[in-house]
Coordinates of C-alpha atoms in Angstrom, one line a residue:
M1 CA -46.6 40.5 13.6
P2 CA -43.0 39.7 12.2
V3 CA -42.6 39.7 8.5
Q4 CA -40.8 37.0 7.0
G5 CA -38.7 36.7 3.8
V6 CA -38.2 39.5 1.3
A7 CA -41.0 41.1 -0.8
S8 CA -40.8 42.1 -4.6
T9 CA -41.2 45.5 -5.7
D10 CA -44.4 44.8 -7.5
D11 CA -45.5 43.0 -4.0
V12 CA -45.2 46.2 -2.3
E13 CA -46.6 48.5 -4.6
A14 CA -49.9 46.0 -5.0
L15 CA -50.2 46.5 -1.1
R16 CA -49.4 50.1 -1.0
A17 CA -52.3 50.3 -3.9
E18 CA -54.6 48.8 -1.5
M19 CA -53.9 50.9 1.4
R20 CA -54.2 54.4 -0.4
A21 CA -57.7 52.9 -1.3
A22 CA -58.6 51.8 1.7
D23 CA -57.8 55.6 3.5
A24 CA -59.5 57.3 0.8
D25 CA -62.5 55.3 1.5
L26 CA -62.3 56.1 4.8
A27 CA -61.9 59.4 4.6
M28 CA -65.0 59.4 2.7
R29 CA -67.1 57.6 5.0
L30 CA -65.9 59.8 7.9
A31 CA -66.5 63.2 6.0
A32 CA -70.3 61.7 5.1
L33 CA -71.0 61.0 8.8
A34 CA -69.6 64.6 10.0
G35 CA -71.8 66.3 7.3
G36 CA -74.8 64.1 8.0
G37 CA -74.8 63.2 4.3
P38 CA -75.7 59.9 2.7
E39 CA -72.8 57.4 3.2
P40 CA -70.7 56.7 0.2
P41 CA -71.6 53.3 -1.7
P42 CA -69.6 50.6 -0.3
P43 CA -65.6 50.2 -1.7
P44 CA -64.9 47.5 -4.9
P45 CA -63.4 44.2 -3.7
P46 CA -59.8 44.1 -3.4
P47 CA -58.0 43.0 -6.6
P48 CA -56.6 39.3 -6.5
A49 CA -53.1 39.0 -4.8
P50 CA -50.4 39.0 -7.5
S51 CA -48.6 35.9 -8.3
G52 CA -46.2 35.1 -5.8
F53 CA -47.6 37.5 -2.8
W54 CA -45.8 37.0 0.2
L55 CA -47.5 34.7 3.1
S56 CA -49.6 37.2 5.6
G57 CA -52.2 37.0 8.1
G58 CA -53.1 38.8 11.1
S59 CA -56.1 38.1 14.1
A60 CA -57.2 40.4 17.1
N61 CA -53.8 39.1 18.9
T62 CA -55.5 35.9 20.1
N63 CA -53.8 33.5 17.7
T64 CA -56.7 31.5 16.8
Q65 CA -57.9 30.0 13.6
S66 CA -61.3 31.8 14.3
E67 CA -59.7 34.9 14.6
S68 CA -57.5 34.5 11.4
D69 CA -60.6 33.6 9.7
R70 CA -62.4 37.0 10.6
W71 CA -59.2 39.1 9.6
G72 CA -59.3 37.4 6.1
T73 CA -63.1 38.3 5.8
W74 CA -62.1 41.7 7.2
R75 CA -59.6 42.7 4.4
G76 CA -61.3 40.9 1.6
R77 CA -58.2 38.4 1.0
P78 CA -57.7 34.9 3.0
V79 CA -55.2 34.3 5.4
T80 CA -52.4 32.4 4.3
L81 CA -50.0 32.5 7.2
C82 CA -51.1 32.2 10.9
L83 CA -48.6 33.1 14.1
C84 CA -49.1 31.2 17.0
Y85 CA -47.0 30.0 20.1
N86 CA -46.4 26.9 22.3
T87 CA -46.8 26.7 26.3
R88 CA -43.9 28.0 27.9
T89 CA -44.3 27.8 31.2
A90 CA -45.7 24.0 32.2
G91 CA -42.8 21.5 31.3
W92 CA -41.8 19.9 28.2
G93 CA -45.3 18.1 28.3
A94 CA -47.1 21.1 27.5
F95 CA -44.4 22.7 25.4
L96 CA -44.7 20.0 22.5
P97 CA -46.8 21.3 20.0
N98 CA -49.2 18.3 20.3
S99 CA -51.4 20.7 22.6
G100 CA -52.1 24.6 22.8
Q101 CA -52.7 27.0 19.8
P102 CA -50.3 25.0 17.2
A103 CA -52.8 22.1 17.5
A104 CA -55.9 24.4 17.2
Y105 CA -55.2 25.1 13.5
T106 CA -56.6 22.5 11.4
K107 CA -56.9 24.3 7.8
Q108 CA -55.2 22.9 5.0
S109 CA -54.8 26.6 3.6
Y110 CA -53.5 28.0 6.9
R111 CA -49.4 27.7 7.4
L112 CA -48.1 28.1 10.8
L113 CA -45.5 30.5 12.1
L114 CA -44.7 28.7 15.5
Q115 CA -43.0 30.9 18.0
T116 CA -40.9 28.9 20.5
S117 CA -38.6 29.3 23.4
P118 CA -35.5 27.0 23.2
F119 CA -36.7 25.0 26.3
P120 CA -39.6 25.4 28.7
T121 CA -39.1 28.6 31.2
N122 CA -40.0 27.1 34.3
I123 CA -37.8 23.7 35.0
G124 CA -34.4 25.4 35.3
A125 CA -33.4 24.6 32.0
S126 CA -30.0 26.5 30.5
Y127 CA -28.1 26.9 27.0
S128 CA -25.2 24.7 28.5
A129 CA -27.4 21.8 28.9
L130 CA -29.2 22.4 25.7
I131 CA -26.0 22.6 23.7
S132 CA -24.5 19.5 25.3
G133 CA -27.7 17.4 24.1
A134 CA -29.6 17.6 27.1
Y135 CA -33.1 18.4 24.9
D136 CA -32.6 16.5 22.0
A137 CA -35.2 13.8 22.8
Q138 CA -37.3 16.4 23.4
W139 CA -36.5 18.4 20.1
T140 CA -36.6 15.4 18.0
Q141 CA -40.3 14.4 19.8
F142 CA -41.4 18.3 18.7
G143 CA -40.0 17.7 14.9
N144 CA -42.0 14.4 14.6
I145 CA -45.4 15.6 16.1
L146 CA -45.1 18.6 13.7
E147 CA -44.4 16.5 10.5
Q148 CA -47.5 14.4 11.3
K149 CA -49.7 17.3 12.0
D150 CA -48.4 19.1 8.8
A151 CA -49.0 15.8 7.1
A152 CA -52.4 15.1 8.7
V153 CA -53.7 18.6 7.6
G154 CA -52.1 18.6 4.1
R155 CA -50.5 22.2 4.6
L156 CA -47.0 23.8 3.8
P157 CA -44.7 22.5 6.4
T158 CA -44.8 24.7 9.7
I159 CA -41.9 27.6 10.1
V160 CA -40.5 27.7 13.7
S161 CA -39.1 30.5 14.9
V162 CA -36.6 29.4 17.5
A163 CA -36.1 31.8 20.6
W164 CA -37.5 34.7 19.1
E165 CA -36.6 38.6 19.9
M166 CA -33.4 36.7 21.7
N167 CA -31.4 40.4 20.9
G168 CA -33.1 41.8 24.4
T169 CA -32.7 41.1 28.0
Y170 CA -36.2 40.8 28.8
M171 CA -37.3 37.2 27.4
P172 CA -36.2 34.4 29.8
W173 CA -34.0 32.8 26.8
G174 CA -32.6 36.6 26.3
Y175 CA -29.3 38.1 26.9
G176 CA -28.2 38.2 30.7
T177 CA -26.9 35.8 33.6
G178 CA -28.9 33.0 35.7
G179 CA -31.7 31.1 34.8
G180 CA -32.3 30.1 31.2
K181 CA -30.2 33.3 29.5
Y182 CA -27.2 33.2 27.5
S183 CA -24.2 34.5 28.5
S184 CA -22.1 35.4 25.2
A185 CA -23.3 35.7 21.6
A186 CA -21.5 32.4 20.6
Q187 CA -23.4 30.3 23.3
Y188 CA -26.7 31.7 21.9
R189 CA -25.5 30.5 18.3
Q190 CA -24.8 27.5 19.3
G191 CA -27.8 26.7 21.1
F192 CA -30.0 27.6 18.2
Q193 CA -27.7 25.6 16.1
R194 CA -28.5 22.8 18.2
I195 CA -32.1 22.7 17.8
V196 CA -32.0 23.3 14.0
N197 CA -29.8 20.5 13.7
V198 CA -32.1 18.2 15.8
L199 CA -35.3 19.5 14.5
R200 CA -34.2 19.1 10.7
A201 CA -33.0 15.3 11.1
A202 CA -36.6 14.5 13.1
Y203 CA -38.8 16.8 10.0
P204 CA -36.4 17.4 7.2
G205 CA -39.1 19.6 5.5
I206 CA -39.6 22.2 8.3
K207 CA -38.5 25.9 7.7
I208 CA -36.8 27.8 10.3
A209 CA -37.0 31.4 11.1
W210 CA -34.8 33.4 12.9
V211 CA -36.4 36.6 14.4
T212 CA -35.2 39.6 16.3
N213 CA -36.7 42.3 18.0
G214 CA -36.4 45.5 16.2
H215 CA -35.7 49.0 17.8
T216 CA -32.5 49.4 19.6
N217 CA -31.4 46.4 21.9
P218 CA -28.2 45.4 23.8
V219 CA -26.7 42.6 21.6
A220 CA -26.0 43.6 17.6
A221 CA -28.2 41.2 15.3
T222 CA -25.0 40.4 13.3
D223 CA -23.0 39.0 16.7
L224 CA -26.2 36.4 17.1
Y225 CA -27.0 35.8 13.5
P226 CA -26.4 31.6 13.5
G227 CA -25.3 31.4 9.7
D228 CA -27.3 31.1 6.3
A229 CA -27.3 27.7 6.6
Y230 CA -29.3 27.3 10.0
L231 CA -32.2 29.6 8.6
D232 CA -34.9 29.9 5.8
Y233 CA -36.5 33.0 6.9
L234 CA -35.0 36.2 8.5
G235 CA -37.5 38.5 10.5
T236 CA -37.8 41.0 13.1
D237 CA -40.5 42.0 15.6
Y238 CA -41.1 45.7 14.7
Y239 CA -43.5 47.7 16.8
D240 CA -44.8 50.7 15.4
H241 CA -45.4 52.5 19.0
Y242 CA -41.9 51.6 20.6
P243 CA -41.1 54.3 19.9
S244 CA -43.8 55.9 17.8
A245 CA -43.0 57.1 14.2
P246 CA -45.9 59.2 13.1
N247 CA -44.8 60.4 10.0
A248 CA -42.2 59.4 6.9
V249 CA -39.3 61.4 8.3
S250 CA -39.4 59.9 12.0
F251 CA -40.1 56.2 10.3
A252 CA -37.0 56.8 8.1
S253 CA -34.8 57.7 10.8
E254 CA -36.1 54.5 12.9
G255 CA -36.1 52.1 10.1
N256 CA -32.5 53.0 9.1
K257 CA -30.8 52.3 12.3
V258 CA -28.0 49.9 12.3
H259 CA -29.3 46.6 14.2
A260 CA -32.4 48.2 14.9
G261 CA -34.5 49.6 11.5
I262 CA -36.8 47.4 9.7
W263 CA -35.3 48.4 6.4
W264 CA -32.0 47.6 7.8
Y265 CA -33.1 43.8 8.4
L266 CA -34.4 43.9 4.8
Q267 CA -30.8 44.8 3.7
M268 CA -29.6 42.1 6.0
A269 CA -32.0 39.6 4.5
R270 CA -30.9 40.9 1.0
D271 CA -27.2 40.0 1.5

């Protein structure tokens, strides 16, 4: 799941301490099972989250409220951020967030991170039409629905990740020719900016995330960056198996790659 924002040093150290404790407990349990001895006592409950701890969450990759509940129970700390997706393959009616995954979250404590394409993928939509304003009415409705839903539930404003992982060619809205792809970085930036302007006019409290794909991609992240004024959060989807980084040396090498590594993106967010 993408990590949004920048954590403080104290936050990172607290999380590392929890991870070390969990690793030690798992090692003890495996050793006891292998030796046939008694299982060690359960670990103490985790410490409360430090003040200002970043929003975090997770699930079994099903993006449902019930799985977010289960994840929070398993880790011993309530979930505060839930990733969900709207329906992108059934026209504008299903695209709007009053149905599908976004509509299924009803807990006040769960803030939504909603990842959406710039337009439905099955209607012949294009970046040129988007930039011209052809979809302004739909994006206005999108923002109105989110504002009403957030207010009804009483939760923090939804974070909308617009056209995520756009720096590759594999997404229908990514780089390329034909279909719904953008043909230049400038065209992508204009489309992103158009959506943000319309959403903010419809829902002034909405938050915007700009989320790339980590690792090596054909388009440089800095070329696609829409500008500080058009986002509240910068993130990257970073997959620890593509390529694999099984040790500290390979993780550091991968993490520091320009336009690709998680540490490079962290520095970009700070800058």
